[in-house]
mmCIF file with all atom_site columns, C-alpha atoms in Angstrom:
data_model
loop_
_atom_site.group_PDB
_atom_site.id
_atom_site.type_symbol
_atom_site.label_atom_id
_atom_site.label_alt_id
_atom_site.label_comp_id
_atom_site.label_asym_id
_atom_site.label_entity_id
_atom_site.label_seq_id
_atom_site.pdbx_PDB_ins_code
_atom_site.Cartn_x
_atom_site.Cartn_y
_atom_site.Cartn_z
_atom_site.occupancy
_atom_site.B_iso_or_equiv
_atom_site.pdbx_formal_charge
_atom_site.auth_seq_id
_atom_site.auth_comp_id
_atom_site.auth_asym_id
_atom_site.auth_atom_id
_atom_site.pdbx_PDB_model_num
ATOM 1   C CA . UNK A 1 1   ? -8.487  -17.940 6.330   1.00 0.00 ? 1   UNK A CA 1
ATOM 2   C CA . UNK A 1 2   ? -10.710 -14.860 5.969   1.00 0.00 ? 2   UNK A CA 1
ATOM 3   C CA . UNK A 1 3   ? -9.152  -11.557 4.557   1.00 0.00 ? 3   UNK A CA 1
ATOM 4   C CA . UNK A 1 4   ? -8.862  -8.563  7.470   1.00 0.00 ? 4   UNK A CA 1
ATOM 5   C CA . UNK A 1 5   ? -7.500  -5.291  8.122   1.00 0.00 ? 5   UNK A CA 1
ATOM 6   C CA . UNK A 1 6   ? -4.388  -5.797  10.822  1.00 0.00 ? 6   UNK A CA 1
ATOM 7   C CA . UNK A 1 7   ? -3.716  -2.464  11.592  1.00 0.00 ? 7   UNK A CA 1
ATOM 8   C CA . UNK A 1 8   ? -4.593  1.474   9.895   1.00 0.00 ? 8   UNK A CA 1
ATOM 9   C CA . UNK A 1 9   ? -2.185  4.218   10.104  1.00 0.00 ? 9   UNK A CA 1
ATOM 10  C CA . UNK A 1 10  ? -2.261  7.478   8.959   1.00 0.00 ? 10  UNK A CA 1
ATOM 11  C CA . UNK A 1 11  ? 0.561   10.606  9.015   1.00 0.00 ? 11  UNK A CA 1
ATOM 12  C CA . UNK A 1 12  ? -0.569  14.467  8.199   1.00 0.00 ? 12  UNK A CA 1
ATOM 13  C CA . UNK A 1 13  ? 2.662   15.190  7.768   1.00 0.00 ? 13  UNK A CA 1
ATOM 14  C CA . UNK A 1 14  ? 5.468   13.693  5.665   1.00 0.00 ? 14  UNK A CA 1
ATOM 15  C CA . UNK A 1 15  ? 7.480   11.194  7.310   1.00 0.00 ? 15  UNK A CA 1
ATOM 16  C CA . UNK A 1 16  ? 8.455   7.230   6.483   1.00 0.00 ? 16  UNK A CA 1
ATOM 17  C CA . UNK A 1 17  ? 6.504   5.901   9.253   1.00 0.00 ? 17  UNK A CA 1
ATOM 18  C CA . UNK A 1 18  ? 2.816   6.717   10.013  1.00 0.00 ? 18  UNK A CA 1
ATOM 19  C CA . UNK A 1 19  ? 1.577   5.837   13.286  1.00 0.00 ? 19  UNK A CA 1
ATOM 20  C CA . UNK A 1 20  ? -1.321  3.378   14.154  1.00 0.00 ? 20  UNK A CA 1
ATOM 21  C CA . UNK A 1 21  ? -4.527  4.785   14.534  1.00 0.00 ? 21  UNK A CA 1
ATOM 22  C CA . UNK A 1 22  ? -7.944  3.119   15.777  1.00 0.00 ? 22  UNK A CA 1
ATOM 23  C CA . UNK A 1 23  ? -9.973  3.820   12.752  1.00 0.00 ? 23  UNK A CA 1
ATOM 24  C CA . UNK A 1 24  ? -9.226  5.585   9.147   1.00 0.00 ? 24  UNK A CA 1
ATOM 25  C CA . UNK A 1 25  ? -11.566 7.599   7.192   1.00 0.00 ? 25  UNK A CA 1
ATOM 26  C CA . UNK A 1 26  ? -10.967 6.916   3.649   1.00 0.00 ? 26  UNK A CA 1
ATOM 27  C CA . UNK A 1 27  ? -12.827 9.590   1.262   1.00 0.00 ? 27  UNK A CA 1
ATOM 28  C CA . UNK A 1 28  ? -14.114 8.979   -2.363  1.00 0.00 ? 28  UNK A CA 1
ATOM 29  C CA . UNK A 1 29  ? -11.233 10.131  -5.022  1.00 0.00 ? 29  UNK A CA 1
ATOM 30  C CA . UNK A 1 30  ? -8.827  11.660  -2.362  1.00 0.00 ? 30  UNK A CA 1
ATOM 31  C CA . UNK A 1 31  ? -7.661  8.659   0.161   1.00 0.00 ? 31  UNK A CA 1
ATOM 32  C CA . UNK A 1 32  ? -7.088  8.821   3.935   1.00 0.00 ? 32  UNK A CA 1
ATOM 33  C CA . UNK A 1 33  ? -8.413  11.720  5.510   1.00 0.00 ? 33  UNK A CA 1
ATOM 34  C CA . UNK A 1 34  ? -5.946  13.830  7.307   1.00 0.00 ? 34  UNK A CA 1
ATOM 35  C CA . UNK A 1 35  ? -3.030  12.058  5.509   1.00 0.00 ? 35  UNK A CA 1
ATOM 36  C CA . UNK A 1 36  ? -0.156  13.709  3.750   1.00 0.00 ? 36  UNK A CA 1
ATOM 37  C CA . UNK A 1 37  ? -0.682  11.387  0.732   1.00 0.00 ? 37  UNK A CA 1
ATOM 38  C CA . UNK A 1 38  ? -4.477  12.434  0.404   1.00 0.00 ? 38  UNK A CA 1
ATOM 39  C CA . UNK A 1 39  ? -5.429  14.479  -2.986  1.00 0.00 ? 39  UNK A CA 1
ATOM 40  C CA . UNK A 1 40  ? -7.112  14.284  -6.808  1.00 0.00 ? 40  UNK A CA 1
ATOM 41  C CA . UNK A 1 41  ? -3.652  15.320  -7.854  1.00 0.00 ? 41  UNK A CA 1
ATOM 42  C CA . UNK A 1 42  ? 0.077   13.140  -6.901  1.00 0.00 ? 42  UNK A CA 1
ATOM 43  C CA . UNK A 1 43  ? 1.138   13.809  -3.590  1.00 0.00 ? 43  UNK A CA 1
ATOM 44  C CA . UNK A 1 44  ? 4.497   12.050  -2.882  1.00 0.00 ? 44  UNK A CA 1
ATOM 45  C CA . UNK A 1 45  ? 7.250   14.034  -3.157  1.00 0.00 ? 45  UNK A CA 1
ATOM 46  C CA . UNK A 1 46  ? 9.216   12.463  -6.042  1.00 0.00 ? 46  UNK A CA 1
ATOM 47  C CA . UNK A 1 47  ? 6.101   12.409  -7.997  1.00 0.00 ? 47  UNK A CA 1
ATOM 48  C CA . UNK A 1 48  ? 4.917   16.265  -7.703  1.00 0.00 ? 48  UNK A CA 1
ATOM 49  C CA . UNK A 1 49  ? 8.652   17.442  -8.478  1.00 0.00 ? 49  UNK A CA 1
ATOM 50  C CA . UNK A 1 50  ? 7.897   15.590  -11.939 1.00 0.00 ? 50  UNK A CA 1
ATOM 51  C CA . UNK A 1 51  ? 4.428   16.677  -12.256 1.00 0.00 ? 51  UNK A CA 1
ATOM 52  C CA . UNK A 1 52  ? 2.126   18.083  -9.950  1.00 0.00 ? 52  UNK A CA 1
ATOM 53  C CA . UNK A 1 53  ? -1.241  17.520  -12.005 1.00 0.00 ? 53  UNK A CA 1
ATOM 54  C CA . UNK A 1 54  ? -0.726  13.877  -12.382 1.00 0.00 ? 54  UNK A CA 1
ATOM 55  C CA . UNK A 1 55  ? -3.898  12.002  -10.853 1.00 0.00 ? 55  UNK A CA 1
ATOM 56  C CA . UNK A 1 56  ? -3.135  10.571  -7.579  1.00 0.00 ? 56  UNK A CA 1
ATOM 57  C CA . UNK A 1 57  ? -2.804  7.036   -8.266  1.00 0.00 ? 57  UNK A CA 1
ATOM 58  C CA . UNK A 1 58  ? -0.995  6.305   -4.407  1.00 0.00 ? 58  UNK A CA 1
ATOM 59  C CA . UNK A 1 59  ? -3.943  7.265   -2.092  1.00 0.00 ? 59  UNK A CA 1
ATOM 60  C CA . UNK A 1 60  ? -4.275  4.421   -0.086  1.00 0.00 ? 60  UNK A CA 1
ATOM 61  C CA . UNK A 1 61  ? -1.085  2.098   0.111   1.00 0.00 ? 61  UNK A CA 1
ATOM 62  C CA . UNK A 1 62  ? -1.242  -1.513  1.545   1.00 0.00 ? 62  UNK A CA 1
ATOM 63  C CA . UNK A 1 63  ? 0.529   -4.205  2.761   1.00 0.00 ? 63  UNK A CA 1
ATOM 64  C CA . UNK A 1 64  ? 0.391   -7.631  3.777   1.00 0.00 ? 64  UNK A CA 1
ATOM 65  C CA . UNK A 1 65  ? 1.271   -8.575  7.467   1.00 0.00 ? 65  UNK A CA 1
ATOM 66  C CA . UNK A 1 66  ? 2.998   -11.485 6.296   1.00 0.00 ? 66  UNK A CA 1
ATOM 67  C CA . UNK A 1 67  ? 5.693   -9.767  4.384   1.00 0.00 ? 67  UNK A CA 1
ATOM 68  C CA . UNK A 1 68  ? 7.500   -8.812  8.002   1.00 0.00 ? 68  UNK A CA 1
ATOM 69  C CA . UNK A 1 69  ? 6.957   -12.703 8.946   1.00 0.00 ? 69  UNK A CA 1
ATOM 70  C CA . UNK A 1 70  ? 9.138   -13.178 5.618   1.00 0.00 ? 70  UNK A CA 1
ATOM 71  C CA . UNK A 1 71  ? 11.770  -10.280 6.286   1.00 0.00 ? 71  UNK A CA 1
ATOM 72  C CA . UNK A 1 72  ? 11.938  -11.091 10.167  1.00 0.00 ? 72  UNK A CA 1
ATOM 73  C CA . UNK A 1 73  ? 12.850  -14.776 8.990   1.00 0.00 ? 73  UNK A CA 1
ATOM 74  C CA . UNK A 1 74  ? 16.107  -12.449 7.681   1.00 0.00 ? 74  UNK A CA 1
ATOM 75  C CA . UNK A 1 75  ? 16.481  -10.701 10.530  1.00 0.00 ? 75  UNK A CA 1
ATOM 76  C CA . UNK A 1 76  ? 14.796  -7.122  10.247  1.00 0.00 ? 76  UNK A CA 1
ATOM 77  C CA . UNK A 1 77  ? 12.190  -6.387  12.485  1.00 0.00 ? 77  UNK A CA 1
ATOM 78  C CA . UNK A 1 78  ? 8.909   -4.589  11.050  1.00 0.00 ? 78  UNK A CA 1
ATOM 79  C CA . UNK A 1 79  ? 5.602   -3.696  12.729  1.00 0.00 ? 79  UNK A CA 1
ATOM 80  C CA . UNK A 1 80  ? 2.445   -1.928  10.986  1.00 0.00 ? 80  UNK A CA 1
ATOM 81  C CA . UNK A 1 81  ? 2.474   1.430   10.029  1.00 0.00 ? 81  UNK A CA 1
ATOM 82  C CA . UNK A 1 82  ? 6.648   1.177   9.449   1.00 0.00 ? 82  UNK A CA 1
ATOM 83  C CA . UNK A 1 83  ? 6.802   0.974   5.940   1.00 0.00 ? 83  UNK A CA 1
ATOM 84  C CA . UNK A 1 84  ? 4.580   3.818   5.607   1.00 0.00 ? 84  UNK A CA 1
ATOM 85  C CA . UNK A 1 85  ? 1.472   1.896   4.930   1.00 0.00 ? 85  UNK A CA 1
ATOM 86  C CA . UNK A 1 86  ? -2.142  2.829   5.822   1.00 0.00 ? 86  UNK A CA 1
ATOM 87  C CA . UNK A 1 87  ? -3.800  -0.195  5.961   1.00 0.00 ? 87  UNK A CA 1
ATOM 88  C CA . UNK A 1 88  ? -2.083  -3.561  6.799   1.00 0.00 ? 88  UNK A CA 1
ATOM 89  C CA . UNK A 1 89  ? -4.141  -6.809  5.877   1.00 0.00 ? 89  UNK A CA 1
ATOM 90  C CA . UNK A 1 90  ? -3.548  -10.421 6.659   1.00 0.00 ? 90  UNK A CA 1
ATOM 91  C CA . UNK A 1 91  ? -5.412  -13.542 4.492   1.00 0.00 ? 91  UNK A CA 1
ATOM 92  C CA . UNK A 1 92  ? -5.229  -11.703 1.011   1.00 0.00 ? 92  UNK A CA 1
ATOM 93  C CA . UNK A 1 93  ? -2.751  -12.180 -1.909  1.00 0.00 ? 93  UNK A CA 1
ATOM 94  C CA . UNK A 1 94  ? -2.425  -8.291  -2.230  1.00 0.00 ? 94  UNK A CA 1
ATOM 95  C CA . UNK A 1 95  ? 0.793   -8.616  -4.444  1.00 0.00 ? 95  UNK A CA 1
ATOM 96  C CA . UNK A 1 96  ? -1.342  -11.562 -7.017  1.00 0.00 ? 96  UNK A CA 1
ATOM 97  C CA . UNK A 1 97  ? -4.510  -8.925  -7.566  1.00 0.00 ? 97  UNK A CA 1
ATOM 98  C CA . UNK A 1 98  ? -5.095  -7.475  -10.986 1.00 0.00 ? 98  UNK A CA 1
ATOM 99  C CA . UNK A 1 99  ? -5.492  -4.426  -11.787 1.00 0.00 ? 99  UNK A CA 1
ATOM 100 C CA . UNK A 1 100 ? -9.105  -2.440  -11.462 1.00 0.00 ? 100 UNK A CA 1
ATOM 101 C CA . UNK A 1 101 ? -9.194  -5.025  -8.285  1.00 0.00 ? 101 UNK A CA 1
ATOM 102 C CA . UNK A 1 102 ? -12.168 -4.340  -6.356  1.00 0.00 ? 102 UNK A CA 1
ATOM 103 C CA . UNK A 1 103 ? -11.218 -4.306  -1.968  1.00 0.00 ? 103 UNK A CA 1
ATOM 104 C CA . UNK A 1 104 ? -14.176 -4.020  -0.200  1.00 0.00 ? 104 UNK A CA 1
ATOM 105 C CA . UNK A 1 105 ? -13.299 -3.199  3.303   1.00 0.00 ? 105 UNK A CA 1
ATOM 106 C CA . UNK A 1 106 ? -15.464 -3.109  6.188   1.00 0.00 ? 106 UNK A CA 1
ATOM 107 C CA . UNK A 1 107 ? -19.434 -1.783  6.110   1.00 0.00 ? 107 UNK A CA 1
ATOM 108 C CA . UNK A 1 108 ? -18.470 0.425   3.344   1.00 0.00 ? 108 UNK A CA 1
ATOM 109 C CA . UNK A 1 109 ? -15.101 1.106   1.675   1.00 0.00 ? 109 UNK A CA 1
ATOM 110 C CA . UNK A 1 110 ? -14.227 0.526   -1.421  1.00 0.00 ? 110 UNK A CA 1
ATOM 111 C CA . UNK A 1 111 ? -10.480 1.112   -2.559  1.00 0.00 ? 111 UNK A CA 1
ATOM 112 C CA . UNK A 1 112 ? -9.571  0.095   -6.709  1.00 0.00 ? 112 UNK A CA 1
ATOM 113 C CA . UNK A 1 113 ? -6.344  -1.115  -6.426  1.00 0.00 ? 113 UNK A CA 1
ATOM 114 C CA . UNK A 1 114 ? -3.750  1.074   -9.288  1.00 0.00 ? 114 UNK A CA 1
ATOM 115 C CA . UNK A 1 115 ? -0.484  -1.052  -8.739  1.00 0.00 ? 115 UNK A CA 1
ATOM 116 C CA . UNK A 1 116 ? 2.537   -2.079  -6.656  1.00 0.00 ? 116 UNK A CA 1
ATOM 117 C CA . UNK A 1 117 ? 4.372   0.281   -4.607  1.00 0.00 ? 117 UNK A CA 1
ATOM 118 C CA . UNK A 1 118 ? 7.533   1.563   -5.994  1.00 0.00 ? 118 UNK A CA 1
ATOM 119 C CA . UNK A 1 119 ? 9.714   1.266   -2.834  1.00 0.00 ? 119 UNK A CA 1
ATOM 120 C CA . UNK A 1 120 ? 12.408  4.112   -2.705  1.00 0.00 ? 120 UNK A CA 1
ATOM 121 C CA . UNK A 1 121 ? 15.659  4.390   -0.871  1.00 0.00 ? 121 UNK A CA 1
ATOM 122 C CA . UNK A 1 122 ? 14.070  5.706   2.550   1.00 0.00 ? 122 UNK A CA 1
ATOM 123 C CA . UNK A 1 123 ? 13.479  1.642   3.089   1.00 0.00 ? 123 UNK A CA 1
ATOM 124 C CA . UNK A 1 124 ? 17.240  1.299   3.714   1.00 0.00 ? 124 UNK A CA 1
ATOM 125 C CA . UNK A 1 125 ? 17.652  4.353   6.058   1.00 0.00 ? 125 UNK A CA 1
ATOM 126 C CA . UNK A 1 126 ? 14.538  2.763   7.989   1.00 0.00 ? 126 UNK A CA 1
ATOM 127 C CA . UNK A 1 127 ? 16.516  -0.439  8.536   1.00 0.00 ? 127 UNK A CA 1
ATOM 128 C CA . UNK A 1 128 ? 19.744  -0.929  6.422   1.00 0.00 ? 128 UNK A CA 1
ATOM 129 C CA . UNK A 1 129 ? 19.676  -3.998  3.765   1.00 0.00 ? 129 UNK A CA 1
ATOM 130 C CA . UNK A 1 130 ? 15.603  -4.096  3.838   1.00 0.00 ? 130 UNK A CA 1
ATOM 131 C CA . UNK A 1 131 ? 15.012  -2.560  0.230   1.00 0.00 ? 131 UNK A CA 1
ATOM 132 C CA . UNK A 1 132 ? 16.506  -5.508  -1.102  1.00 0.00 ? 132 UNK A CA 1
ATOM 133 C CA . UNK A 1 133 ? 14.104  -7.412  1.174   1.00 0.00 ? 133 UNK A CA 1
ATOM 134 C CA . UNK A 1 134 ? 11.426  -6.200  -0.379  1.00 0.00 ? 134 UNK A CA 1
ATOM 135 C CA . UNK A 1 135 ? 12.506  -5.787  -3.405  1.00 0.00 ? 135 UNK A CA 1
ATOM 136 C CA . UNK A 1 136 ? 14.119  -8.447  -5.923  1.00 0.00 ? 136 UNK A CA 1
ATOM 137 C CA . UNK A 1 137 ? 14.037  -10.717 -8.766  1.00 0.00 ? 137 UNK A CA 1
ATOM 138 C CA . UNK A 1 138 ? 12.314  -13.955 -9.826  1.00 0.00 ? 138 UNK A CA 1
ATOM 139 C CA . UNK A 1 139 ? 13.445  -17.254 -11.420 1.00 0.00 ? 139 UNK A CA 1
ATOM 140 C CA . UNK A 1 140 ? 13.530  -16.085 -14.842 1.00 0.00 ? 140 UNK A CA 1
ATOM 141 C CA . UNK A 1 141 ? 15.228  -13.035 -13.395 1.00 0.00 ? 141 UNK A CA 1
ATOM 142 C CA . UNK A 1 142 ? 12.416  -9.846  -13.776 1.00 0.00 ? 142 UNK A CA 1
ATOM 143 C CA . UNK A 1 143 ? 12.096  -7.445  -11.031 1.00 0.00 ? 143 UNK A CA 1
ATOM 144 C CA . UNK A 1 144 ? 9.446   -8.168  -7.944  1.00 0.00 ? 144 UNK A CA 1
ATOM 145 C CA . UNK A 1 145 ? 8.006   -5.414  -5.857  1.00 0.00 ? 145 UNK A CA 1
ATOM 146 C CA . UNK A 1 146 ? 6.933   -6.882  -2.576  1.00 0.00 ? 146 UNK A CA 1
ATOM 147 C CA . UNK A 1 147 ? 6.032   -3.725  -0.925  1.00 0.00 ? 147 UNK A CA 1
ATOM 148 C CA . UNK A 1 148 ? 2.519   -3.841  -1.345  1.00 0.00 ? 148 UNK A CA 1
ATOM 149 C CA . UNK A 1 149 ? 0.188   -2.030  -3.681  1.00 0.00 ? 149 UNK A CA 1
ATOM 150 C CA . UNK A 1 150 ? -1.458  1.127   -4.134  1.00 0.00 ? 150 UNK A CA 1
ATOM 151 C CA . UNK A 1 151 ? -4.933  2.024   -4.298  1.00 0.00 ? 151 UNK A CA 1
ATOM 152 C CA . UNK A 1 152 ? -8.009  4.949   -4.999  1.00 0.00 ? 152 UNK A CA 1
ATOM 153 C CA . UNK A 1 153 ? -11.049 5.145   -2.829  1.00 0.00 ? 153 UNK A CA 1
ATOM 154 C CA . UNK A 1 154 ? -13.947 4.441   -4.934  1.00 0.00 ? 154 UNK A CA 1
ATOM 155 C CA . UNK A 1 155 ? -16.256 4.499   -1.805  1.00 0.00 ? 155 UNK A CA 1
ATOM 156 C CA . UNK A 1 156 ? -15.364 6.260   1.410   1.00 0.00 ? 156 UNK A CA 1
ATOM 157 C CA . UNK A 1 157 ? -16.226 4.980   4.656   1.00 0.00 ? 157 UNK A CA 1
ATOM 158 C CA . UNK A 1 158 ? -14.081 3.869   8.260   1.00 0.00 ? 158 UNK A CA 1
ATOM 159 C CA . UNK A 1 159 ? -11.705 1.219   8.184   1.00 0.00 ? 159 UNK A CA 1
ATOM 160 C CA . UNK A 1 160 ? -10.842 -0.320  11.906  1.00 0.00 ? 160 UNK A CA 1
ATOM 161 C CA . UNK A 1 161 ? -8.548  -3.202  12.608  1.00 0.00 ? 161 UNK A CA 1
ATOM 162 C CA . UNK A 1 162 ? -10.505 -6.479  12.524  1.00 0.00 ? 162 UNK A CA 1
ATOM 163 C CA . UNK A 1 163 ? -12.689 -5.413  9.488   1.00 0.00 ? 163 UNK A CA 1
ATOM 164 C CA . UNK A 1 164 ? -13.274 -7.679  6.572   1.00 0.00 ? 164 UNK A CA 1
ATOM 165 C CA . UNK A 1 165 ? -11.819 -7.595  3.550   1.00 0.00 ? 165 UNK A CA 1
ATOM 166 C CA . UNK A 1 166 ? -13.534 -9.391  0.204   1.00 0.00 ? 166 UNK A CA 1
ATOM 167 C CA . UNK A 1 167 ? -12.162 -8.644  -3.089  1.00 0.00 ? 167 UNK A CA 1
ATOM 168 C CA . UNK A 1 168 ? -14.541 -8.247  -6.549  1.00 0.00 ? 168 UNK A CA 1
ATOM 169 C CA . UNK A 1 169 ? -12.063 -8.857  -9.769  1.00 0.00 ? 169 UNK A CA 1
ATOM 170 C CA . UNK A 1 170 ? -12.530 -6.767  -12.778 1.00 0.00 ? 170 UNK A CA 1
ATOM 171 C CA . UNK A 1 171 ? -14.399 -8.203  -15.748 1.00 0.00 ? 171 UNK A CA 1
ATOM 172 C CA . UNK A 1 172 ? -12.315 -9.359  -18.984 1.00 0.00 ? 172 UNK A CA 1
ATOM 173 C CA . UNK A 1 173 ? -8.750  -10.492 -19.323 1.00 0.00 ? 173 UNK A CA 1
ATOM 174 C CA . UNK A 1 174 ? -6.740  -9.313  -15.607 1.00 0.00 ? 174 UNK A CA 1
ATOM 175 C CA . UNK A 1 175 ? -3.743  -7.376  -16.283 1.00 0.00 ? 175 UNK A CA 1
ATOM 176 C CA . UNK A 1 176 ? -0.986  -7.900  -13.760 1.00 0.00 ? 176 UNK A CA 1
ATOM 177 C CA . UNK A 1 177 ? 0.158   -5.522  -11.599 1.00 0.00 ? 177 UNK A CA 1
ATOM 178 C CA . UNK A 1 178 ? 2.608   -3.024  -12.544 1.00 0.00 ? 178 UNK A CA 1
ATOM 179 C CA . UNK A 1 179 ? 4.602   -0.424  -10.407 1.00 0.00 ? 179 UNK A CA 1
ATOM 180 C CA . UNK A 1 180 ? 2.765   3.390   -9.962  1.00 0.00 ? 180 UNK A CA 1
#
């Protein structure tokens, strides 16, 4: 199966949810135009109340479709855009990337992906038990973010539902994903 963009979604103002859109504009070094979460510097709350000239490692956050096959198997129900995501993809082992990753989406984007999502608390007032969904621990017991990963736009360009995605992997040893 070929990698593709399910869904885009975009908020400009700060909520949980963002709302599907038909098309994106992502813009080199600030992420999704219009969106709350767009800037050089961190824009999520928690982050700018620690500090506000920290480069803005969280411009573009995305998810897999299939992780609300895998939470719906436990009963929550979760459709694009819910989680706060702006791009939802299907066919591509977002969570297994490396870092420095390489997303090529559509005609022209270009998003480097930073790191996993850090999911917060607002998961559980979306639907009640679904941080722990998303969020757990492996075999050898060491914490797993399944929320997705986060992302800077190298090269800006529209992103639509049904574009491609291909991913180019960073030269030398990969280093695994780690929460930003």
């Amino acid at each position: 199966m070929s990698a593709t963009v399910t869904a885009v979604s975009s908020n400009g103002e700060y909520s949980f949810t963002k709302p599907n859109r038909e098309r994106i504009t992502l813009l080199a070094g600030l992420g999704v135009e219009g969106d709350v979460h767009a800037g050089v510097t961190v824009k999520h709350r928690s982050r700018v109340a620690q500090d506000p000239t920290r480069p803005n490692l969280r411009q573009v956050h995305l998810i897999h479709e299939e992780l609300f096959e895998e939470v719906g198997a436990s009963g929550f129900r979760v459709a694009a855009g819910e989680l706060g995501e702006n791009i939802t993809t299907r066919g591509i082992d977002l969570l297994g990337l490396p870092t420095g990753a390489l997303l090529r989406i559509g005609d022209e984007a270009v998003v480097e992906v930073t790191g996993l999502r850090n999911p917060c608390l607002q998961i559980d007032g979306f639907q009640r038990g679904l941080l722990k969904q998303v969020v757990g621990r492996d075999a050898d017991g060491r914490v797993r973010y399944r929320a997705g990963v986060m992302g800077v736009v190298k090269v800006g360009g529209v992103v639509r539902a049904g574009d491609a995605i291909s991913v180019e992997l960073p030269d030398g040893p990969h280093r695994a994903l780690e929460r930003v």
